[in-house]
Amino acid sequence: MAEMDLFADERAADLAEADKLRREIRHNEYLYYVLDAPEITDAEYDRMMVRLRELEARYPDSIPADSPTQRVGGRASSQFTEVRHLEPLLSLGNVFSAEELRAFDERVRSGLPAGSKVEYVMEPKIDGLACSLIYENGKLVRAATRGDGVVGENVTANVRTIRSIPLTLKVPEGEAVPELLDVRGEVYMPRQAFMRLNEQRAERGESEFANPRNAAAGSLRQLDPQVTASRSLSFFAYYLVGEGAQPKHSESLALLARYGFKVSENYKVVENIDEAIKYIGDFNELRQGLSYDTDGAVIKVNDVYQQRILGATGKDPRWATAYKYPPEQAETTLED
Ligand code: IVH
């Protein structure tokens, strides 16, 4: 009897330690992968992971699915299954000039009751691939690519390996956990990771990826999650559907950041189309220095009620569009 108690005490102490480690590791992953502001060294992080794995190995029945050790799970599958999106994943129309932006603004205002005040949110257009993440009661349960917008591919096992994506939402204590959340955003590969990957591939005599976008797509569509895990993918959240969506898009972005997602630090709420055009000029300077590729800026009507009035034409919303920068051109000098 006394011996039984001793085991029970030891088990309780181990489980408590494991729980504490999981919280610490999650917090440090958030600092590192989402905020880009680590507070501990890689060696300290590795030590915590080793200890956690050791404790979890003792009690394999008590490992929660959202443990930091459980990101790469399951085995390679032979194909991706199809999933129907809760709401279609829309695409975006394109504009290429200030005139076209003004025309977009005219169309928006003519689609709304006369005299409506229209605020816009300006965001970087991240060059990756769209993904929908479904959270039920705060847990990531499914991730899907866009596919044809209505039906996508189930890439949950691969998306779980992306460490800037929370497996459980960071909901502050005392706050309600949303029952259902559909978080949309872009899976992308940072420039540095892309260059490193191509170097490795060249060394091995494998074909190189043409750009970070292709590398991200190729990495996400791997049948073996182990491969995806080795590819340093990241994710920017830029749209919220479902129960948690806020009346203003900018508020949804702020909420996504609070839930632990990476949200671009370069988004801006503007009061009119002149300010939007100014943002596009300013951001063109800024974007060269970013650690990831952008191919434009996205302009979105901030008020979700106005978004609903405007609706969509085919696959493009009437309340948002993408401004595309001219493709970068390398300058060549003709010597002779
Ligand atoms: S919003 C209805 N915001 O660009 C909302 N899309 O060319 C539709 N993209 O399919 C998407 N950055 O994959 C939105 N800040 C951003 C984006 C963004 C990149 C991608 C997305 C979209 C494609 C359209």
Tab-separated table of C-alpha atoms and ligand atoms in Angstrom:
chain	number	residue	atom	x	y	z
A	1	MET	CA	0.000	0.000	0.000
A	2	ALA	CA	2.695	2.440	0.988
A	3	GLU	CA	4.582	1.454	-2.128
A	4	MET	CA	1.515	2.114	-4.298
A	5	ASP	CA	1.251	5.620	-2.859
A	6	LEU	CA	4.873	6.229	-3.635
A	7	PHE	CA	4.275	5.341	-7.287
A	8	ALA	CA	1.177	7.487	-7.382
A	9	ASP	CA	3.107	10.437	-5.939
A	10	GLU	CA	5.907	9.987	-8.419
A	11	ARG	CA	3.475	9.762	-11.304
A	12	ALA	CA	1.653	12.896	-10.210
A	13	ALA	CA	4.935	14.775	-9.875
A	14	ASP	CA	6.109	13.639	-13.323
A	15	LEU	CA	2.833	14.584	-14.967
A	16	ALA	CA	2.930	17.989	-13.325
A	17	GLU	CA	6.480	18.528	-14.506
A	18	ALA	CA	5.557	17.466	-18.036
A	19	ASP	CA	2.636	19.861	-18.009
A	20	LYS	CA	4.819	22.739	-16.897
A	21	LEU	CA	7.422	21.918	-19.545
A	22	ARG	CA	4.778	21.861	-22.265
A	23	ARG	CA	3.614	25.317	-21.235
A	24	GLU	CA	7.170	26.669	-21.173
A	25	ILE	CA	8.063	25.120	-24.512
A	26	ARG	CA	4.894	26.446	-26.144
A	27	HIS	CA	5.600	29.902	-24.815
A	28	ASN	CA	9.164	29.830	-26.103
A	29	GLU	CA	8.061	28.518	-29.496
A	30	TYR	CA	5.628	31.428	-29.655
A	31	LEU	CA	8.418	33.891	-28.851
A	32	TYR	CA	10.712	32.324	-31.435
A	33	TYR	CA	8.416	31.428	-34.332
A	34	VAL	CA	5.630	33.993	-34.058
A	35	LEU	CA	7.252	37.059	-32.513
A	36	ASP	CA	10.793	36.458	-33.799
A	37	ALA	CA	12.010	37.356	-30.330
A	38	PRO	CA	13.501	34.320	-28.577
A	39	GLU	CA	14.395	34.601	-24.912
A	40	ILE	CA	16.293	31.341	-24.485
A	41	THR	CA	19.087	29.630	-26.407
A	42	ASP	CA	18.527	26.720	-28.764
A	43	ALA	CA	20.406	24.506	-26.307
A	44	GLU	CA	18.035	25.400	-23.480
A	45	TYR	CA	15.085	24.709	-25.728
A	46	ASP	CA	16.535	21.342	-26.756
A	47	ARG	CA	17.099	20.419	-23.108
A	48	MET	CA	13.465	21.080	-22.280
A	49	MET	CA	12.331	18.984	-25.238
A	50	VAL	CA	14.586	16.080	-24.255
A	51	ARG	CA	13.274	16.142	-20.699
A	52	LEU	CA	9.668	16.334	-21.890
A	53	ARG	CA	10.139	13.376	-24.250
A	54	GLU	CA	11.676	11.404	-21.384
A	55	LEU	CA	8.699	12.092	-19.114
A	56	GLU	CA	6.163	11.402	-21.855
A	57	ALA	CA	7.845	8.075	-22.675
A	58	ARG	CA	7.082	6.956	-19.104
A	59	TYR	CA	3.382	7.687	-19.457
A	60	PRO	CA	2.523	7.256	-23.148
A	61	ASP	CA	-1.194	7.246	-22.338
A	62	SER	CA	-1.000	10.760	-20.938
A	63	ILE	CA	0.420	12.624	-23.910
A	64	PRO	CA	-1.936	15.344	-25.082
A	65	ALA	CA	-2.388	15.714	-28.864
A	66	ASP	CA	-1.261	19.339	-28.659
A	67	SER	CA	2.034	18.572	-26.920
A	68	PRO	CA	5.020	20.230	-28.657
A	69	THR	CA	6.395	16.698	-29.125
A	70	GLN	CA	3.348	15.698	-31.164
A	71	ARG	CA	3.754	18.051	-34.133
A	72	VAL	CA	5.232	15.411	-36.363
A	73	GLY	CA	2.973	12.460	-35.927
A	74	GLY	CA	1.487	9.789	-38.061
A	75	ARG	CA	3.078	8.101	-41.018
A	76	ALA	CA	3.294	9.019	-44.652
A	77	SER	CA	0.006	8.618	-46.455
A	78	SER	CA	-0.494	7.616	-50.062
A	79	GLN	CA	-2.706	10.573	-50.984
A	80	PHE	CA	-4.516	13.618	-49.609
A	81	THR	CA	-8.209	13.309	-48.923
A	82	GLU	CA	-10.654	15.988	-50.030
A	83	VAL	CA	-12.350	18.408	-47.679
A	84	ARG	CA	-15.226	20.745	-48.358
A	85	HIS	CA	-14.568	24.256	-47.012
A	86	LEU	CA	-17.083	25.686	-44.536
A	87	GLU	CA	-17.210	28.767	-46.731
A	88	PRO	CA	-15.563	29.050	-50.141
A	89	LEU	CA	-11.952	30.202	-50.125
A	90	LEU	CA	-12.167	33.240	-52.353
A	91	SER	CA	-9.383	34.511	-54.550
A	92	LEU	CA	-8.617	38.167	-55.315
A	93	GLY	CA	-8.886	40.297	-58.418
A	94	ASN	CA	-5.793	42.257	-59.444
A	95	VAL	CA	-5.116	45.907	-60.145
A	96	PHE	CA	-1.855	47.338	-61.448
A	97	SER	CA	-2.139	51.105	-61.164
A	98	ALA	CA	-3.406	53.983	-59.013
A	99	GLU	CA	-6.170	54.607	-61.581
A	100	GLU	CA	-7.404	51.051	-61.243
A	101	LEU	CA	-7.340	51.410	-57.463
A	102	ARG	CA	-9.482	54.525	-57.716
A	103	ALA	CA	-11.888	52.633	-59.966
A	104	PHE	CA	-12.040	49.849	-57.340
A	105	ASP	CA	-12.879	52.464	-54.680
A	106	GLU	CA	-15.623	53.909	-56.934
A	107	ARG	CA	-17.142	50.453	-57.400
A	108	VAL	CA	-17.042	49.817	-53.650
A	109	ARG	CA	-18.756	53.095	-52.842
A	110	SER	CA	-21.362	52.728	-55.576
A	111	GLY	CA	-22.244	49.306	-54.131
A	112	LEU	CA	-22.976	50.807	-50.704
A	113	PRO	CA	-25.727	53.159	-49.488
A	114	ALA	CA	-25.026	56.742	-50.633
A	115	GLY	CA	-22.681	58.640	-48.331
A	116	SER	CA	-21.276	55.518	-46.607
A	117	LYS	CA	-17.929	56.081	-44.993
A	118	VAL	CA	-15.478	53.418	-46.174
A	119	GLU	CA	-12.342	52.473	-44.278
A	120	TYR	CA	-9.793	50.130	-45.811
A	121	VAL	CA	-7.234	47.756	-44.343
A	122	MET	CA	-3.978	47.564	-46.286
A	123	GLU	CA	-1.891	44.399	-46.003
A	124	PRO	CA	1.144	42.847	-47.613
A	125	LYS	CA	0.265	40.244	-50.207
A	126	ILE	CA	2.302	37.258	-49.087
A	127	ASP	CA	3.573	35.033	-51.839
A	128	GLY	CA	2.716	31.539	-50.670
A	129	LEU	CA	-0.367	29.366	-50.748
A	130	ALA	CA	-3.730	29.849	-49.118
A	131	CYS	CA	-4.759	27.560	-46.285
A	132	SER	CA	-7.822	27.210	-44.079
A	133	LEU	CA	-7.318	26.078	-40.475
A	134	ILE	CA	-10.301	24.803	-38.521
A	135	TYR	CA	-10.243	25.108	-34.718
A	136	GLU	CA	-12.933	23.351	-32.722
A	137	ASN	CA	-13.120	24.381	-29.082
A	138	GLY	CA	-9.689	25.931	-29.463
A	139	LYS	CA	-7.978	22.870	-30.977
A	140	LEU	CA	-6.640	22.633	-34.506
A	141	VAL	CA	-8.653	19.812	-36.034
A	142	ARG	CA	-8.210	20.300	-39.768
A	143	ALA	CA	-6.160	22.177	-42.308
A	144	ALA	CA	-6.891	22.347	-46.006
A	145	THR	CA	-5.418	23.925	-49.119
A	146	ARG	CA	-7.602	26.046	-51.346
A	147	GLY	CA	-8.106	23.496	-54.111
A	148	ASP	CA	-10.841	24.851	-56.374
A	149	GLY	CA	-12.076	27.138	-53.583
A	150	VAL	CA	-14.959	24.844	-52.634
A	151	VAL	CA	-13.113	21.580	-52.052
A	152	GLY	CA	-9.473	21.486	-50.927
A	153	GLU	CA	-6.920	18.900	-49.850
A	154	ASN	CA	-6.626	17.762	-46.261
A	155	VAL	CA	-3.074	18.702	-45.212
A	156	THR	CA	-3.611	18.601	-41.436
A	157	ALA	CA	-0.659	16.324	-40.640
A	158	ASN	CA	1.686	18.630	-42.566
A	159	VAL	CA	0.301	21.871	-41.203
A	160	ARG	CA	0.717	20.598	-37.636
A	161	THR	CA	4.488	20.622	-38.234
A	162	ILE	CA	4.505	24.418	-38.855
A	163	ARG	CA	5.610	25.767	-35.531
A	164	SER	CA	4.195	29.272	-35.930
A	165	ILE	CA	0.739	27.668	-36.088
A	166	PRO	CA	-0.781	27.097	-32.639
A	167	LEU	CA	-2.148	23.582	-32.101
A	168	THR	CA	-4.291	25.118	-29.357
A	169	LEU	CA	-5.451	28.730	-29.415
A	170	LYS	CA	-3.851	31.013	-26.843
A	171	VAL	CA	-7.078	32.107	-25.169
A	172	PRO	CA	-6.465	34.194	-22.032
A	173	GLU	CA	-7.777	32.576	-18.876
A	174	GLY	CA	-11.371	33.491	-18.109
A	175	GLU	CA	-12.123	34.247	-21.758
A	176	ALA	CA	-14.506	32.067	-23.762
A	177	VAL	CA	-12.903	29.604	-26.155
A	178	PRO	CA	-14.636	29.898	-29.558
A	179	GLU	CA	-16.482	26.726	-30.557
A	180	LEU	CA	-15.597	27.051	-34.213
A	181	LEU	CA	-13.000	29.151	-35.945
A	182	ASP	CA	-11.892	29.093	-39.568
A	183	VAL	CA	-8.545	30.873	-39.770
A	184	ARG	CA	-7.319	31.676	-43.229
A	185	GLY	CA	-3.877	32.703	-44.225
A	186	GLU	CA	-0.820	32.012	-46.272
A	187	VAL	CA	1.705	29.212	-45.809
A	188	TYR	CA	5.048	30.529	-47.018
A	189	MET	CA	8.744	29.795	-46.929
A	190	PRO	CA	11.034	32.549	-45.598
A	191	ARG	CA	13.714	33.646	-48.081
A	192	GLN	CA	16.585	32.296	-45.997
A	193	ALA	CA	15.015	28.875	-45.590
A	194	PHE	CA	14.398	28.846	-49.350
A	195	MET	CA	18.039	29.608	-50.134
A	196	ARG	CA	19.279	26.987	-47.672
A	197	LEU	CA	16.921	24.383	-49.107
A	198	ASN	CA	18.073	25.069	-52.653
A	199	GLU	CA	21.727	24.881	-51.610
A	200	GLN	CA	21.088	21.481	-50.044
A	201	ARG	CA	19.222	20.316	-53.114
A	202	ALA	CA	22.006	21.467	-55.419
A	203	GLU	CA	24.564	19.597	-53.287
A	204	ARG	CA	22.491	16.442	-53.591
A	205	GLY	CA	22.058	16.922	-57.302
A	206	GLU	CA	18.310	17.490	-56.920
A	207	SER	CA	16.361	20.056	-58.919
A	208	GLU	CA	16.073	23.470	-57.277
A	209	PHE	CA	12.815	25.289	-56.618
A	210	ALA	CA	12.212	28.318	-58.834
A	211	ASN	CA	11.003	30.542	-55.973
A	212	PRO	CA	9.891	30.431	-52.315
A	213	ARG	CA	6.273	30.058	-53.371
A	214	ASN	CA	6.934	26.863	-55.309
A	215	ALA	CA	9.107	25.592	-52.487
A	216	ALA	CA	6.304	26.227	-49.987
A	217	ALA	CA	3.741	24.486	-52.187
A	218	GLY	CA	6.041	21.519	-52.788
A	219	SER	CA	6.813	21.257	-49.077
A	220	LEU	CA	3.201	21.393	-47.951
A	221	ARG	CA	2.101	18.799	-50.464
A	222	GLN	CA	4.476	16.131	-49.175
A	223	LEU	CA	2.903	12.808	-48.327
A	224	ASP	CA	5.372	12.368	-45.477
A	225	PRO	CA	4.893	14.968	-42.700
A	226	GLN	CA	8.503	14.310	-41.637
A	227	VAL	CA	9.651	15.992	-44.863
A	228	THR	CA	7.363	18.977	-44.363
A	229	ALA	CA	8.662	19.325	-40.802
A	230	SER	CA	12.208	19.704	-42.122
A	231	ARG	CA	11.276	22.560	-44.467
A	232	SER	CA	10.919	25.637	-42.177
A	233	LEU	CA	7.515	26.723	-43.381
A	234	SER	CA	5.668	29.536	-41.712
A	235	PHE	CA	2.156	30.980	-41.745
A	236	PHE	CA	0.604	34.443	-41.742
A	237	ALA	CA	-3.050	34.676	-40.704
A	238	TYR	CA	-5.064	37.276	-42.656
A	239	TYR	CA	-8.749	36.426	-42.464
A	240	LEU	CA	-11.155	35.079	-39.893
A	241	VAL	CA	-14.423	33.317	-40.654
A	242	GLY	CA	-16.985	31.896	-38.284
A	243	GLU	CA	-17.949	32.488	-34.710
A	244	GLY	CA	-14.921	34.525	-33.750
A	245	ALA	CA	-15.041	36.988	-36.667
A	246	GLN	CA	-15.230	40.577	-35.449
A	247	PRO	CA	-17.337	43.441	-36.880
A	248	LYS	CA	-14.171	45.057	-38.265
A	249	HIS	CA	-11.537	43.135	-40.201
A	250	SER	CA	-8.785	45.012	-38.352
A	251	GLU	CA	-10.275	43.738	-35.076
A	252	SER	CA	-10.176	40.184	-36.410
A	253	LEU	CA	-6.480	40.643	-37.218
A	254	ALA	CA	-5.840	41.882	-33.683
A	255	LEU	CA	-7.750	38.902	-32.274
A	256	LEU	CA	-5.779	36.456	-34.434
A	257	ALA	CA	-2.574	37.938	-33.036
A	258	ARG	CA	-3.908	37.476	-29.491
A	259	TYR	CA	-4.804	33.853	-30.244
A	260	GLY	CA	-1.127	33.271	-31.022
A	261	PHE	CA	-0.994	33.607	-34.807
A	262	LYS	CA	1.583	35.448	-36.776
A	263	VAL	CA	-0.131	38.497	-38.255
A	264	SER	CA	1.763	40.879	-40.504
A	265	GLU	CA	3.141	43.809	-38.558
A	266	ASN	CA	2.768	45.876	-41.723
A	267	TYR	CA	-0.998	46.123	-41.997
A	268	LYS	CA	-2.600	49.531	-41.752
A	269	VAL	CA	-6.119	50.945	-41.472
A	270	VAL	CA	-6.582	53.865	-43.892
A	271	GLU	CA	-9.408	56.388	-44.208
A	272	ASN	CA	-9.584	56.787	-47.982
A	273	ILE	CA	-8.146	55.741	-51.328
A	274	ASP	CA	-5.427	58.445	-51.307
A	275	GLU	CA	-4.013	56.999	-48.106
A	276	ALA	CA	-4.291	53.522	-49.638
A	277	ILE	CA	-2.233	54.634	-52.635
A	278	LYS	CA	0.336	56.193	-50.331
A	279	TYR	CA	0.608	52.905	-48.394
A	280	ILE	CA	1.306	51.062	-51.626
A	281	GLY	CA	4.213	53.400	-52.410
A	282	ASP	CA	5.609	53.224	-48.867
A	283	PHE	CA	5.271	49.476	-48.663
A	284	ASN	CA	7.140	49.021	-51.921
A	285	GLU	CA	10.236	50.461	-50.208
A	286	LEU	CA	9.734	48.421	-47.079
A	287	ARG	CA	9.010	45.063	-48.626
A	288	GLN	CA	12.478	44.675	-50.138
A	289	GLY	CA	13.887	44.326	-46.624
A	290	LEU	CA	11.401	41.728	-45.384
A	291	SER	CA	12.432	38.148	-44.658
A	292	TYR	CA	9.724	36.781	-46.974
A	293	ASP	CA	8.480	37.446	-50.506
A	294	THR	CA	5.531	39.714	-51.207
A	295	ASP	CA	4.139	40.294	-54.674
A	296	GLY	CA	1.771	43.120	-53.876
A	297	ALA	CA	-0.524	44.711	-51.350
A	298	VAL	CA	-4.112	43.769	-50.554
A	299	ILE	CA	-6.813	46.367	-49.973
A	300	LYS	CA	-9.860	45.228	-47.956
A	301	VAL	CA	-13.007	47.026	-46.840
A	302	ASN	CA	-12.681	47.083	-43.044
A	303	ASP	CA	-16.368	46.912	-42.099
A	304	VAL	CA	-17.622	43.319	-42.305
A	305	TYR	CA	-21.224	44.485	-42.659
A	306	GLN	CA	-20.179	46.489	-45.743
A	307	GLN	CA	-18.265	43.430	-46.996
A	308	ARG	CA	-21.486	41.413	-46.836
A	309	ILE	CA	-23.446	44.035	-48.770
A	310	LEU	CA	-20.770	44.037	-51.476
A	311	GLY	CA	-20.501	40.241	-51.756
A	312	ALA	CA	-18.522	38.547	-54.490
A	313	THR	CA	-18.505	38.086	-58.243
A	314	GLY	CA	-17.501	34.539	-59.048
A	315	LYS	CA	-14.346	33.779	-57.071
A	316	ASP	CA	-13.405	37.377	-56.255
A	317	PRO	CA	-14.852	39.445	-53.449
A	318	ARG	CA	-16.066	42.928	-54.442
A	319	TRP	CA	-14.742	44.242	-51.125
A	320	ALA	CA	-11.078	43.433	-51.659
A	321	THR	CA	-8.501	43.379	-54.405
A	322	ALA	CA	-4.773	42.881	-54.850
A	323	TYR	CA	-2.434	45.570	-56.121
A	324	LYS	CA	0.460	43.870	-57.925
A	325	TYR	CA	3.869	45.505	-58.114
A	326	PRO	CA	5.622	45.205	-61.453
A	327	PRO	CA	7.843	42.099	-61.418
A	328	GLU	CA	11.416	42.774	-60.373
A	329	GLN	CA	13.629	43.253	-63.372
A	330	ALA	CA	17.308	42.618	-63.209
A	331	GLU	CA	19.259	45.282	-65.012
A	332	THR	CA	21.674	44.026	-67.626
A	333	THR	CA	24.289	46.085	-69.427
A	334	LEU	CA	25.068	45.238	-72.950
A	335	GLU	CA	28.824	45.371	-73.086
A	336	ASP	CA	29.379	44.887	-76.720
B	1	IVH	S1	-7.352	37.825	-48.559
B	1	IVH	C1	-11.517	37.033	-49.390
B	1	IVH	N1	-5.000	38.721	-47.792
B	1	IVH	O1	-3.403	35.972	-52.536
B	1	IVH	C2	-10.138	37.077	-48.902
B	1	IVH	N2	-5.057	37.051	-49.489
B	1	IVH	O2	-4.199	36.342	-55.304
B	1	IVH	C3	-9.208	36.450	-49.862
B	1	IVH	N3	-2.845	36.345	-50.258
B	1	IVH	O3	-5.968	33.596	-52.519
B	1	IVH	C4	-7.808	36.418	-49.460
B	1	IVH	N4	-1.665	37.653	-48.934
B	1	IVH	O4	-3.751	33.097	-51.174
B	1	IVH	C5	-5.658	37.883	-48.615
B	1	IVH	N5	-3.013	39.594	-46.988
B	1	IVH	C6	-3.660	38.759	-47.798
B	1	IVH	C7	-2.983	37.892	-48.690
B	1	IVH	C8	-3.733	37.054	-49.524
B	1	IVH	C9	-1.611	36.711	-49.875
B	1	IVH	C10	-3.096	35.341	-51.319
B	1	IVH	C11	-4.250	34.401	-51.047
B	1	IVH	C12	-5.229	34.704	-52.143
B	1	IVH	C13	-4.332	35.174	-53.233
B	1	IVH	C14	-5.072	35.944	-54.299
